[in-house]
PDB file of C-alpha atoms in Angstrom:
ATOM      1  CA  MET K1440      -9.964 -47.044   1.987  1.00  0.00           C
ATOM      2  CA  PHE K1441      -7.379 -49.605   3.111  1.00  0.00           C
ATOM      3  CA  GLY K1442      -9.581 -50.337   6.129  1.00  0.00           C
ATOM      4  CA  ILE K1443      -8.807 -46.944   7.733  1.00  0.00           C
ATOM      5  CA  PRO K1444     -11.823 -44.949   8.900  1.00  0.00           C
ATOM      6  CA  THR K1445     -12.447 -41.623   7.132  1.00  0.00           C
ATOM      7  CA  ARG K1446     -11.673 -39.685  10.315  1.00  0.00           C
ATOM      8  CA  GLY K1447      -8.289 -41.415  10.508  1.00  0.00           C
ATOM      9  CA  LEU K1448      -7.495 -40.464   6.910  1.00  0.00           C
ATOM     10  CA  ILE K1449      -8.357 -36.841   7.644  1.00  0.00           C
ATOM     11  CA  VAL K1450      -6.053 -36.807  10.671  1.00  0.00           C
ATOM     12  CA  ILE K1451      -3.238 -38.379   8.661  1.00  0.00           C
ATOM     13  CA  GLY K1452      -3.757 -35.814   5.882  1.00  0.00           C
ATOM     14  CA  VAL K1453      -3.706 -32.851   8.277  1.00  0.00           C
ATOM     15  CA  LEU K1454      -0.580 -34.106  10.043  1.00  0.00           C
ATOM     16  CA  GLY K1455       1.092 -34.744   6.695  1.00  0.00           C
ATOM     17  CA  ALA K1456       0.284 -31.227   5.476  1.00  0.00           C
ATOM     18  CA  ALA K1457       1.583 -29.731   8.733  1.00  0.00           C
ATOM     19  CA  GLY K1458       4.785 -31.742   8.348  1.00  0.00           C
ATOM     20  CA  VAL K1459       5.294 -30.501   4.799  1.00  0.00           C
ATOM     21  CA  MET K1460       4.728 -26.889   5.915  1.00  0.00           C
ATOM     22  CA  TRP K1461       7.178 -27.354   8.813  1.00  0.00           C
ATOM     23  CA  VAL K1462       9.886 -28.752   6.536  1.00  0.00           C
ATOM     24  CA  SER K1463       9.338 -26.093   3.844  1.00  0.00           C
ATOM     25  CA  ASN K1464       9.760 -23.366   6.487  1.00  0.00           C
ATOM     26  CA  GLY K1465      13.119 -24.738   7.633  1.00  0.00           C
ATOM     27  CA  GLY K1466      11.755 -26.326  10.795  1.00  0.00           C
ATOM     28  CA  LYS K1467      10.424 -23.065  12.215  1.00  0.00           C
ATOM     29  CA  PRO K1468       6.793 -22.443  13.143  1.00  0.00           C
ATOM     30  CA  MET K1469       4.785 -20.934  10.305  1.00  0.00           C
ATOM     31  CA  GLY K1470       4.647 -17.151  10.643  1.00  0.00           C
ATOM     32  CA  SER K1471       7.819 -16.911  12.740  1.00  0.00           C
ATOM     33  CA  GLU K1472       9.427 -14.797  10.010  1.00  0.00           C
ATOM     34  CA  LYS K1473       6.491 -12.380   9.934  1.00  0.00           C
ATOM     35  CA  ALA K1474       7.966  -9.918  12.431  1.00  0.00           C
ATOM     36  CA  ALA K1475      11.203  -9.667  10.463  1.00  0.00           C
ATOM     37  CA  ALA K1476       9.274  -9.250   7.231  1.00  0.00           C
ATOM     38  CA  GLU K1477       7.270  -6.277   8.532  1.00  0.00           C
ATOM     39  CA  CYS K1478       8.143  -2.782   7.431  1.00  0.00           C
ATOM     40  CA  LYS K1479       8.958  -0.528  10.384  1.00  0.00           C
ATOM     41  CA  VAL K1480      10.416   2.960  10.145  1.00  0.00           C
ATOM     42  CA  THR K1481      12.178   5.293  12.579  1.00  0.00           C
ATOM     43  CA  VAL K1482      11.499   9.038  12.558  1.00  0.00           C
ATOM     44  CA  THR K1483      14.651  11.015  11.707  1.00  0.00           C
ATOM     45  CA  ALA K1484      13.177  14.549  11.994  1.00  0.00           C
ATOM     46  CA  ASP K1485      12.818  16.354  15.335  1.00  0.00           C
ATOM     47  CA  ILE K1486       9.038  16.485  14.816  1.00  0.00           C
ATOM     48  CA  LEU K1487       7.340  14.766  11.889  1.00  0.00           C
ATOM     49  CA  ASN K1488       3.901  15.743  10.643  1.00  0.00           C
ATOM     50  CA  VAL K1489       1.576  12.818  10.036  1.00  0.00           C
ATOM     51  CA  ARG K1490      -0.965  13.546   7.314  1.00  0.00           C
ATOM     52  CA  SER K1491      -4.275  12.135   6.159  1.00  0.00           C
ATOM     53  CA  GLY K1492      -3.017  11.737   2.580  1.00  0.00           C
ATOM     54  CA  PRO K1493       0.191  11.621   0.519  1.00  0.00           C
ATOM     55  CA  ALA K1494       0.783  15.357   0.008  1.00  0.00           C
ATOM     56  CA  ASP K1495       1.919  18.457   1.910  1.00  0.00           C
ATOM     57  CA  THR K1496      -1.520  19.917   1.243  1.00  0.00           C
ATOM     58  CA  GLN K1497      -3.288  17.147   3.191  1.00  0.00           C
ATOM     59  CA  PRO K1498      -4.366  17.933   6.759  1.00  0.00           C
ATOM     60  CA  ILE K1499      -1.961  17.150   9.599  1.00  0.00           C
ATOM     61  CA  VAL K1500      -3.632  14.563  11.845  1.00  0.00           C
ATOM     62  CA  SER K1501      -0.819  14.112  14.387  1.00  0.00           C
ATOM     63  CA  THR K1502       2.938  14.419  14.891  1.00  0.00           C
ATOM     64  CA  MET K1503       5.701  12.015  15.878  1.00  0.00           C
ATOM     65  CA  GLN K1504       8.931  12.686  17.772  1.00  0.00           C
ATOM     66  CA  ARG K1505      12.463  11.823  16.614  1.00  0.00           C
ATOM     67  CA  ASP K1506      13.371   8.130  17.103  1.00  0.00           C
ATOM     68  CA  SER K1507       9.724   7.021  17.202  1.00  0.00           C
ATOM     69  CA  VAL K1508       9.298   3.610  15.564  1.00  0.00           C
ATOM     70  CA  VAL K1509       6.080   2.808  13.730  1.00  0.00           C
ATOM     71  CA  LYS K1510       4.785   0.043  11.468  1.00  0.00           C
ATOM     72  CA  ALA K1511       4.571   1.115   7.844  1.00  0.00           C
ATOM     73  CA  GLU K1512       3.653  -0.238   4.450  1.00  0.00           C
ATOM     74  CA  ARG K1513       5.992  -0.610   1.485  1.00  0.00           C
ATOM     75  CA  THR K1514       3.833   1.918  -0.408  1.00  0.00           C
ATOM     76  CA  VAL K1515       5.482   5.256  -1.211  1.00  0.00           C
ATOM     77  CA  GLN K1516       3.441   7.765  -3.219  1.00  0.00           C
ATOM     78  CA  ASN K1517       4.460  11.336  -4.108  1.00  0.00           C
ATOM     79  CA  GLY K1518       7.387  11.007  -1.672  1.00  0.00           C
ATOM     80  CA  PHE K1519       5.115   9.986   1.220  1.00  0.00           C
ATOM     81  CA  ARG K1520       5.168   6.609   2.963  1.00  0.00           C
ATOM     82  CA  LEU K1521       1.917   4.959   3.981  1.00  0.00           C
ATOM     83  CA  LEU K1522       1.881   3.942   7.632  1.00  0.00           C
ATOM     84  CA  ALA K1523       0.179   0.731   8.755  1.00  0.00           C
ATOM     85  CA  ASP K1524      -2.734   2.700  10.225  1.00  0.00           C
ATOM     86  CA  GLY K1525      -3.543   4.478   6.934  1.00  0.00           C
ATOM     87  CA  ARG K1526      -1.813   7.766   7.700  1.00  0.00           C
ATOM     88  CA  TRP K1527       1.078   9.225   5.661  1.00  0.00           C
ATOM     89  CA  VAL K1528       4.514  10.713   6.448  1.00  0.00           C
ATOM     90  CA  ASN K1529       7.162  12.358   4.275  1.00  0.00           C
ATOM     91  CA  ASN K1530       9.494   9.494   3.330  1.00  0.00           C
ATOM     92  CA  ASP K1531      12.553  11.808   3.525  1.00  0.00           C
ATOM     93  CA  PHE K1532      12.154  11.942   7.298  1.00  0.00           C
ATOM     94  CA  VAL K1533      11.862   8.233   8.115  1.00  0.00           C
ATOM     95  CA  ALA K1534      14.328   5.366   7.768  1.00  0.00           C
ATOM     96  CA  PRO K1535      13.612   1.631   7.761  1.00  0.00           C
ATOM     97  CA  THR K1536      14.685  -0.083  10.982  1.00  0.00           C
ATOM     98  CA  SER K1537      17.535  -2.562  10.701  1.00  0.00           C
ATOM     99  CA  ASP K1538      15.208  -5.518  11.322  1.00  0.00           C
ATOM    100  CA  SER K1539      12.471  -4.537   8.868  1.00  0.00           C
ATOM    101  CA  ASN K1540      11.698  -5.204   5.236  1.00  0.00           C
ATOM    102  CA  CYS K1541      10.361  -2.070   3.601  1.00  0.00           C
ATOM    103  CA  GLY K1542      11.149  -3.168   0.049  1.00  0.00           C
TER     104      GLY K1542
END
């Protein structure tokens, strides 16, 4: 097409797509906002029980100390927040960090 080899057209297309993604992200590398978009919570209780499921009746699998920071999900069920590793904590005893997005 237009005397440009197919490989050249592919390169031009990839560079064009990358340019569009760069511009649409405000000139920042793609994914640079990911850290700010993560949900992270800080433990507000002296000792917080971490459970295998979203209920007080679920087994305690570990504990966390006050001021511990951990990645979490936006999911809250029965008053329990799902942590990023699949465990659960009582949402009354954690607070989103100032730089997180817990929805």
